[in-house]
Coordinates of C-alpha atoms in Angstrom, one line a residue:
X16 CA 0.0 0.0 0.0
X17 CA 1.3 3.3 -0.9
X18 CA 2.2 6.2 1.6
X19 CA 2.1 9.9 1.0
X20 CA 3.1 12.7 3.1
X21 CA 3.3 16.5 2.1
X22 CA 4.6 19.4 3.7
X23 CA 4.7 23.6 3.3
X24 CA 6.9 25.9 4.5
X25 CA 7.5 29.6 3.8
X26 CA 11.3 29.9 5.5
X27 CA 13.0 32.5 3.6
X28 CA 16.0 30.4 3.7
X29 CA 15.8 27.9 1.0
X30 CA 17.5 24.9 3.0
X31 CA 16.0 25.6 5.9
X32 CA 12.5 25.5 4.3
X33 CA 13.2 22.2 2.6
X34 CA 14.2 20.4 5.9
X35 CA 10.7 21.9 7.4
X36 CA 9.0 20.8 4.5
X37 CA 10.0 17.4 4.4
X38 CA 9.5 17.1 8.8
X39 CA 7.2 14.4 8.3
X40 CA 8.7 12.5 4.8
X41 CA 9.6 8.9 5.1
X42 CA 13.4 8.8 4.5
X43 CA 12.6 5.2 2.0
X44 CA 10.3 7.9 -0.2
X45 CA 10.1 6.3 -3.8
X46 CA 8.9 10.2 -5.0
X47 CA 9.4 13.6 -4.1
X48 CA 7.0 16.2 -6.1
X49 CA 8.2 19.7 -5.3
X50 CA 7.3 22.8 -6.4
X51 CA 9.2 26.0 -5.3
X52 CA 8.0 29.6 -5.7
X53 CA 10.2 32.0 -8.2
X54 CA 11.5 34.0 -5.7
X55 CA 13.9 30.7 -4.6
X56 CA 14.5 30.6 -8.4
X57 CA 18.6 30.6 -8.4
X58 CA 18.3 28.2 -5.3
X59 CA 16.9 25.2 -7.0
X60 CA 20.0 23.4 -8.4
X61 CA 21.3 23.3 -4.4
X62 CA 17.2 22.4 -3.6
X63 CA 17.6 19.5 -5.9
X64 CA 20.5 18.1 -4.1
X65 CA 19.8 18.6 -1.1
X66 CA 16.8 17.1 -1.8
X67 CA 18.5 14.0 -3.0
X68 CA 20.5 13.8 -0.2
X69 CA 17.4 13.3 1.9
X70 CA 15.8 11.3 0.3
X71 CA 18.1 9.1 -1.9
X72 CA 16.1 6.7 -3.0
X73 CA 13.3 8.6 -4.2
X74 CA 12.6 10.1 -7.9
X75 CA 12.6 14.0 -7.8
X76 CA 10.2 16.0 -10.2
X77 CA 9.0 19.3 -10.3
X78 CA 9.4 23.1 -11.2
X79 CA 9.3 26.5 -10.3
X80 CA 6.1 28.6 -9.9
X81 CA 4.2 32.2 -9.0
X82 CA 3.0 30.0 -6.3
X83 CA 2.7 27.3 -4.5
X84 CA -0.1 25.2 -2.7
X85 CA 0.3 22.6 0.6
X86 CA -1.1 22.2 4.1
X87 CA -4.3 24.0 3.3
X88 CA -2.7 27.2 2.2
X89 CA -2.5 28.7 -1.1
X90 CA 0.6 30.8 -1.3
X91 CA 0.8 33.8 -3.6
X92 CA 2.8 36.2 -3.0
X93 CA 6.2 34.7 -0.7
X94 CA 8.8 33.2 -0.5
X95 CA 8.0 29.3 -0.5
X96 CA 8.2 25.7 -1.3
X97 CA 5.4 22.8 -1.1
X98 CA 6.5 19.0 -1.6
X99 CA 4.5 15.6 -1.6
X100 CA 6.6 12.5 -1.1
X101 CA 5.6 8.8 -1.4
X102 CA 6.6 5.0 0.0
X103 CA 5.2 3.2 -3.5
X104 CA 5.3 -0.3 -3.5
X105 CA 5.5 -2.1 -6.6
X106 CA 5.1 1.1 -8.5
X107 CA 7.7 2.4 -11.2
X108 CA 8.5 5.8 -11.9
X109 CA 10.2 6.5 -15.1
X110 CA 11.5 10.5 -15.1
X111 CA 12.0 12.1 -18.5
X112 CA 13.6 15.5 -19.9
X113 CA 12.7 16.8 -23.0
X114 CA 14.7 19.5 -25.2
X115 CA 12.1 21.1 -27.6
X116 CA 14.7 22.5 -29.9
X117 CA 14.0 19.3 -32.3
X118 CA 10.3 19.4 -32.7
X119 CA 7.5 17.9 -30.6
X120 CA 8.7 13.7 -29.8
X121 CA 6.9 11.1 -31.4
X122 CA 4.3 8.3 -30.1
X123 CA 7.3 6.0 -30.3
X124 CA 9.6 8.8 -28.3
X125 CA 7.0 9.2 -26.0
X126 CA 6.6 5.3 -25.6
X127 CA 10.2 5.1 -24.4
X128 CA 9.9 8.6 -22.6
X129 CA 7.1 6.9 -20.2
X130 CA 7.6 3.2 -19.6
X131 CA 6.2 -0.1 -20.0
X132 CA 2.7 0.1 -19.3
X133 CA 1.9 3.9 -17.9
X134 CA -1.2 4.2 -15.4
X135 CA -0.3 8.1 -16.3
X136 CA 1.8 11.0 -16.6
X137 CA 3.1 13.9 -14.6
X138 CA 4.1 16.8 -17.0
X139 CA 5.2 20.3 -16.3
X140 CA 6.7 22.9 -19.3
X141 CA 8.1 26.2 -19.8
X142 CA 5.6 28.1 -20.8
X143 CA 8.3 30.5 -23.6
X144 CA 9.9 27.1 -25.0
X145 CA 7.3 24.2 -25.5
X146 CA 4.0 24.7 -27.4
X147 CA 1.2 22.4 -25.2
X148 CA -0.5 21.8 -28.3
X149 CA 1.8 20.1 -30.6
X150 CA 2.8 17.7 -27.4
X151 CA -0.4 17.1 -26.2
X152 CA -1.5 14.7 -29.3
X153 CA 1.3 12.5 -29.7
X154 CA 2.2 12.2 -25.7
X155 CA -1.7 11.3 -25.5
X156 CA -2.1 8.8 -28.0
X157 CA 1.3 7.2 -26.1
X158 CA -0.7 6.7 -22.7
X159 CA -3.3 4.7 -24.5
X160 CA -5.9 6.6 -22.3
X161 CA -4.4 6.8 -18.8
X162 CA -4.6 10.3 -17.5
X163 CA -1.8 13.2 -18.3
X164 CA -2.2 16.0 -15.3
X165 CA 0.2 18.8 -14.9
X166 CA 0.4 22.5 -15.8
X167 CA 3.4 24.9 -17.6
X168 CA 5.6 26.6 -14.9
X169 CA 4.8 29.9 -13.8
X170 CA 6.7 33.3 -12.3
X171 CA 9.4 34.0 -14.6
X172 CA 8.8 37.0 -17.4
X173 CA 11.0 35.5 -20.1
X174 CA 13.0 32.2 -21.5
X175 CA 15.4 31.2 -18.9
X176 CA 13.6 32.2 -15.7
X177 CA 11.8 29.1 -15.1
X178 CA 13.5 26.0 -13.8
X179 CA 11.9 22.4 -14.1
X180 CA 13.8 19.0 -12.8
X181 CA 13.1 15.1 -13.1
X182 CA 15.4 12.9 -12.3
X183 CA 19.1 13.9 -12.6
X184 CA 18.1 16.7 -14.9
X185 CA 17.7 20.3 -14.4
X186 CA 16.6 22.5 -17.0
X187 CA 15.8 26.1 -17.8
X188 CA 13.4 24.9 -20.5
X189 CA 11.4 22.3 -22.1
X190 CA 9.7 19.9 -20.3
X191 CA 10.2 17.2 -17.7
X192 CA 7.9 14.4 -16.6
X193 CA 7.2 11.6 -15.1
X194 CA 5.6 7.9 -16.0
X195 CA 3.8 6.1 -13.6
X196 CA 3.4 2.7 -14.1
X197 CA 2.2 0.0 -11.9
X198 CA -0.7 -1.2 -9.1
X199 CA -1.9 2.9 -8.6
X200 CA -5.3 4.5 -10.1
X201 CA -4.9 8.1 -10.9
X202 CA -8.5 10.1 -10.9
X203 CA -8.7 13.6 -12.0
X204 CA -11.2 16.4 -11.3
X205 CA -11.6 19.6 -13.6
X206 CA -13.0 22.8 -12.4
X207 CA -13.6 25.7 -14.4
X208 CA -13.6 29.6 -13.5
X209 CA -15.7 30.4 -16.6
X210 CA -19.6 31.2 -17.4
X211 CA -20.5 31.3 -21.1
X212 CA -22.7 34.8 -22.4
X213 CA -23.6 34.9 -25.7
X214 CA -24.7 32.0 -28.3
X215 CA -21.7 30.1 -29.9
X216 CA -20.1 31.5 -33.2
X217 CA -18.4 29.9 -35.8
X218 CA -14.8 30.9 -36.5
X219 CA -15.8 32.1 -40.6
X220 CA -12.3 33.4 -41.2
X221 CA -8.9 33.3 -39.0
X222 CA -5.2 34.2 -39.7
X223 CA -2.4 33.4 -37.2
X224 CA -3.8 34.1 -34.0
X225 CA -6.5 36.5 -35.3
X226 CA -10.3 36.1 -35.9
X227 CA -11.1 37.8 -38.8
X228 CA -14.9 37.1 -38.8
X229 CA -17.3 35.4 -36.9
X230 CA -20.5 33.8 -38.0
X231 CA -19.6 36.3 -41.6
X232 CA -19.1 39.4 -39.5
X233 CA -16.3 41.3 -37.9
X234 CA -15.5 40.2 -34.5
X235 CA -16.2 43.8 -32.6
X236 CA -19.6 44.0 -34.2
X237 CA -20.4 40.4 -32.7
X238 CA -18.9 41.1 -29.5
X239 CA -20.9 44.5 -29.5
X240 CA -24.0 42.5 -29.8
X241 CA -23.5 40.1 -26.9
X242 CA -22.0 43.2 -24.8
X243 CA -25.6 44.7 -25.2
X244 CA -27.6 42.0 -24.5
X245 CA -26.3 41.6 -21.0
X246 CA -26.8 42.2 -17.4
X247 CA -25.0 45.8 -16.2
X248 CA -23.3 43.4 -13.8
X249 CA -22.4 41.3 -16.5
X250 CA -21.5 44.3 -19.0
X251 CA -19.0 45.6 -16.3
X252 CA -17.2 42.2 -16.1
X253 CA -17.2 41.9 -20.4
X254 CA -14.6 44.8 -19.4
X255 CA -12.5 43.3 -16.8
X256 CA -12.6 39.7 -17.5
X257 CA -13.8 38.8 -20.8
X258 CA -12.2 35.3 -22.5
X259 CA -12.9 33.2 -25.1
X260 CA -13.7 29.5 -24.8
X261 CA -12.5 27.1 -27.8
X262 CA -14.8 23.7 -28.8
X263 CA -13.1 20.4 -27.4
X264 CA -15.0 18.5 -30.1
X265 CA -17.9 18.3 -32.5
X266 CA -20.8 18.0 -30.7
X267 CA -24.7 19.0 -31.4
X268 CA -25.1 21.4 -28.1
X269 CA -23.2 23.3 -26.0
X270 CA -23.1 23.5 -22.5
X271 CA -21.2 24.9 -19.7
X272 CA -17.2 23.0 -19.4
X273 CA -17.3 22.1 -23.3
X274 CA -15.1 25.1 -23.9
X275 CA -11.6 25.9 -23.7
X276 CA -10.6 29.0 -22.1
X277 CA -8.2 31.4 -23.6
X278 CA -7.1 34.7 -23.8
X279 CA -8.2 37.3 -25.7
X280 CA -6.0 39.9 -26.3
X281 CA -7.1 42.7 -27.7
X282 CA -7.6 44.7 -31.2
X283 CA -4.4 44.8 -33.3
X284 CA -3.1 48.5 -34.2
X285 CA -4.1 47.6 -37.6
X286 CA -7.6 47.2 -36.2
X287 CA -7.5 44.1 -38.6
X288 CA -9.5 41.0 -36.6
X289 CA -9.6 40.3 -32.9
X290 CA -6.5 38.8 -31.5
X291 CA -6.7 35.5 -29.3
X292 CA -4.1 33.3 -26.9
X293 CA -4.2 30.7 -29.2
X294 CA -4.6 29.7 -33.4
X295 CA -8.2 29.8 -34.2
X296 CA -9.4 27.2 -37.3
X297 CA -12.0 28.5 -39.6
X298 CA -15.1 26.8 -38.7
X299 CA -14.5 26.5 -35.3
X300 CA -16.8 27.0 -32.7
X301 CA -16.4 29.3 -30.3
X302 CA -18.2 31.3 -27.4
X303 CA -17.8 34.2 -25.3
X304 CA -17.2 33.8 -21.8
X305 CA -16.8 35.3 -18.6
X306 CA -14.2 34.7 -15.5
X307 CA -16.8 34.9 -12.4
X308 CA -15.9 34.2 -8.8
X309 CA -19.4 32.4 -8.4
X310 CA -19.6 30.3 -11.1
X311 CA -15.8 29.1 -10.2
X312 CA -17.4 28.0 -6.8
X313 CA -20.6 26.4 -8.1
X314 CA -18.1 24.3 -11.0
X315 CA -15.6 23.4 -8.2
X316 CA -18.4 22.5 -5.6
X317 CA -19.8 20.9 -8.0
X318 CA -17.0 18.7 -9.2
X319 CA -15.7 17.7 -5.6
X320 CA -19.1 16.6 -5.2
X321 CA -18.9 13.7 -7.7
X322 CA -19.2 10.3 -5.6
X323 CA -15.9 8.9 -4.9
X324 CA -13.1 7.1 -1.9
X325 CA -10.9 9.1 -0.5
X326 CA -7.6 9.4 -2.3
X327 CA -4.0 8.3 -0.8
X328 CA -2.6 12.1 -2.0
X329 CA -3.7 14.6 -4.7
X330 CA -1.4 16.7 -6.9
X331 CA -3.6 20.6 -7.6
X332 CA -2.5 22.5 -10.7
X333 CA -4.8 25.6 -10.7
X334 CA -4.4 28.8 -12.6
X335 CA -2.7 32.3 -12.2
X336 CA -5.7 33.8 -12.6
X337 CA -7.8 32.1 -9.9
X338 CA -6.8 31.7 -6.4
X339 CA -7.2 35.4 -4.2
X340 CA -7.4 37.5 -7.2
X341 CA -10.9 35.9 -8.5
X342 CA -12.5 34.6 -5.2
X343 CA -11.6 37.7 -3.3
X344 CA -10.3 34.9 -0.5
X345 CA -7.0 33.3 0.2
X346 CA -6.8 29.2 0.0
X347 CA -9.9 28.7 -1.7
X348 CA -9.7 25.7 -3.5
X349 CA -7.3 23.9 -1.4
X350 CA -10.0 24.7 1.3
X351 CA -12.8 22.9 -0.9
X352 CA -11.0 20.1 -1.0
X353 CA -10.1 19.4 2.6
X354 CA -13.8 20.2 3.2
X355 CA -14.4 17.0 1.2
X356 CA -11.9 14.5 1.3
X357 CA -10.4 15.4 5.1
X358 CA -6.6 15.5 5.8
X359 CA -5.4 14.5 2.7
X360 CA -1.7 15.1 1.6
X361 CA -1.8 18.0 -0.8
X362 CA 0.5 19.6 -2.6
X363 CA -0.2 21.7 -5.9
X364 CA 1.3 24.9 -7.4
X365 CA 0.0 28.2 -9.5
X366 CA 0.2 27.1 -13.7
X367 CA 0.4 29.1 -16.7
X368 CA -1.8 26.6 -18.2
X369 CA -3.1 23.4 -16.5
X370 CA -3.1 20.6 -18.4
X371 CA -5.8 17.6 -17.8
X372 CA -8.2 14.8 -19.2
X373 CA -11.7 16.0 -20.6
X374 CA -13.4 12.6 -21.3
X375 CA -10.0 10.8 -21.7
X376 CA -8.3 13.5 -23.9
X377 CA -5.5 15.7 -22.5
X378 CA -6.1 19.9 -23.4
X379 CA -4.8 22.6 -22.0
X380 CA -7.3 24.4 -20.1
X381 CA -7.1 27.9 -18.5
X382 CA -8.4 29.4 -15.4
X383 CA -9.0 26.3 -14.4
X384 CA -8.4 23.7 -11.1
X385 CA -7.1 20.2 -11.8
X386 CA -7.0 17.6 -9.3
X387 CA -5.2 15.0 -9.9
X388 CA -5.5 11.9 -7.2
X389 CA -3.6 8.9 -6.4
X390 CA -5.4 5.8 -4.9
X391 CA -4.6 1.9 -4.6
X392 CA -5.0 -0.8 -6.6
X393 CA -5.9 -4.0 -5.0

């Protein structure tokens, strides 16, 4: 049977907030997950060993991050680290480190990248080297189905200013991972921080990452039209906090959690389209949507509410843009979910893009909270 632990600590001194984080670690730990906040940045090659020398038999994974989440708290704004370690019987781990440089691996790469027979995949990426989407396909079709959880690092302002690990590897780019293979069950949860307004559009013409019409029109004269068909309440957020959700897949209706959320960012200088956070397809479908404290809480109530045991540990990869800053609250989520499943370890970090299953496809999502859970195989 597998054992977790976790453990938070916002020491200033690097060293000294690892040893208080890892206070209640096994010292025959198979895995040690950590995530450090930015402002420890420079410190994580001497982390890493440290680390190592703690916990010597264990395989070490993780990145750097605005933030970091553990022991109930969801830490912002310090100085801090959060780590979950793990006694796993039985269980292989298989650490990888990929250089982008040479395009996006292969299934066949991936296949040796994860192991023999994955349950799933840990992955974290540098959000200014790797593009999600041209790993996401290949990587997926290499699980065969098991679940892919993790996020893109978050913190650093340019190329070089986040730091990822796995294994004997450090790198300022790229992505690291790890395969799981073995007697564990991994079960995710998604949460969304999203409403949609508006009807959904077709995508009639696109360039790079503009939207040049939608449903024949331009894009300001169909965002005027949902702007005036809303609430005041509603029109004051289209202001503030106005995104774009993306179709998953072809489907006859549209509800709420069948979008992806992106950015939108703006109207070009040239005042040619509407410009979006990611390469729209013509014919697409997309909808208008709007980031709202209260229909975050509903989704995420919503989700922890689904019928299910009590995991061993859970890994939380949740957005920049939610945690204080959206809920007007510290710890929300990480709150929710002790509410739920008790005094489970925990141990998560702030993305710049989570990445999780939607019906047993990895995306990249935004704004969103994934949950990913261990529990036992008999």
């Amino acid at each position: 049977m597998t054992h977790f632990s976790s453990g938070l600590s916002l020491n200033p001194d690097a060293a000294v907030a690892l040893d208080e984080a890892l206070s209640d670690s096994a010292e025959d730990a198979d895995l040690a997950v950590l995530f450090v906040s930015h402002h420890h940045l420079r410190r994580v090659p001497e982390l890493v060993r440290q680390l190592r020398g703690s916990l010597p038999g264990s395989v070490v994974v993780g990145c750097t991050a605005a933030g970091v989440i553990g022991a109930d708290r969801e830490v912002e704004d310090s100085a801090s680290l959060s780590i979950l370690t793990g006694s796993l019987p039985g269980i292989t781990l298989t650490p990888f480190c990929v250089d982008p440089s040479g395009g996006a691996p292969s299934v066949e790469a991936w296949r040796d990248h994860l192991g023999a027979a994955p349950r799933g995949c840990l992955l974290l990426s540098d959000p200014y080297s790797v593009d999600l989407q041209q790993v996401l396909a290949p990587l997926g079709e290499a699980l065969g189905g098991a679940p892919l959880v993790g996020g893109q690092a978050s913190g650093g302002r340019r190329a070089g200013t986040h730091a990822l690990f796995a294994g004997e590897e450090i790198a300022w780019g790229g992505l690291v991972g790890l395969g799981i293979s073995g007697p564990i069950q991994i079960e995710t949860r998604v949460a969304q921080g999203c409403r949609p307004i508006g009807a959904p559009m077709f995508v009639t013409a696109c360039e790079g990452n503009r939207i040049l019409s939608l449903d024949g029109r331009p894009p300001i004269e169909a965002l005027r039209e949902v702007y005036t068909g809303l609430s005041p309440v509603d029109q004051a957020l289209f202001h503030s906090a106005l995104s774009i959700g993306v179709q998953m897949r072809d489907q006859r209706e549209y509800h709420p959690g069948d979008f992806l959320i992106r950015n939108i960012l703006g109207v070009p200088r040239d005042q040619r389209g509407l410009a979006v956070a990611y390469k729209p397809e013509r014919f697409g479908i997309v909808q208008l949507h709007l980031r709202d404290a209260e229909a975050a809480r509903a989704d995420l109530e919503a989700v922890l509410r689904i019928e299910g045991p009590s995991p061993a540990a859970t890994l939380l990869f949740t957005c920049v843009g939610r945690g204080e800053g959206l809920f007007g609250e510290p710890d929300h989520d990480s709150t929710a979910f002790r509410e739920r499943f008790g005094d489970v370890p925990l141990c998560g970090l702030f993305c710049n893009g989570e990445v999780g299953p939607v019906q047993g496809v990895p995306y990249v999502h935004g704004y969103t909270s994934i949950f990913a859970s261990f529990h036992d195989v008999a």
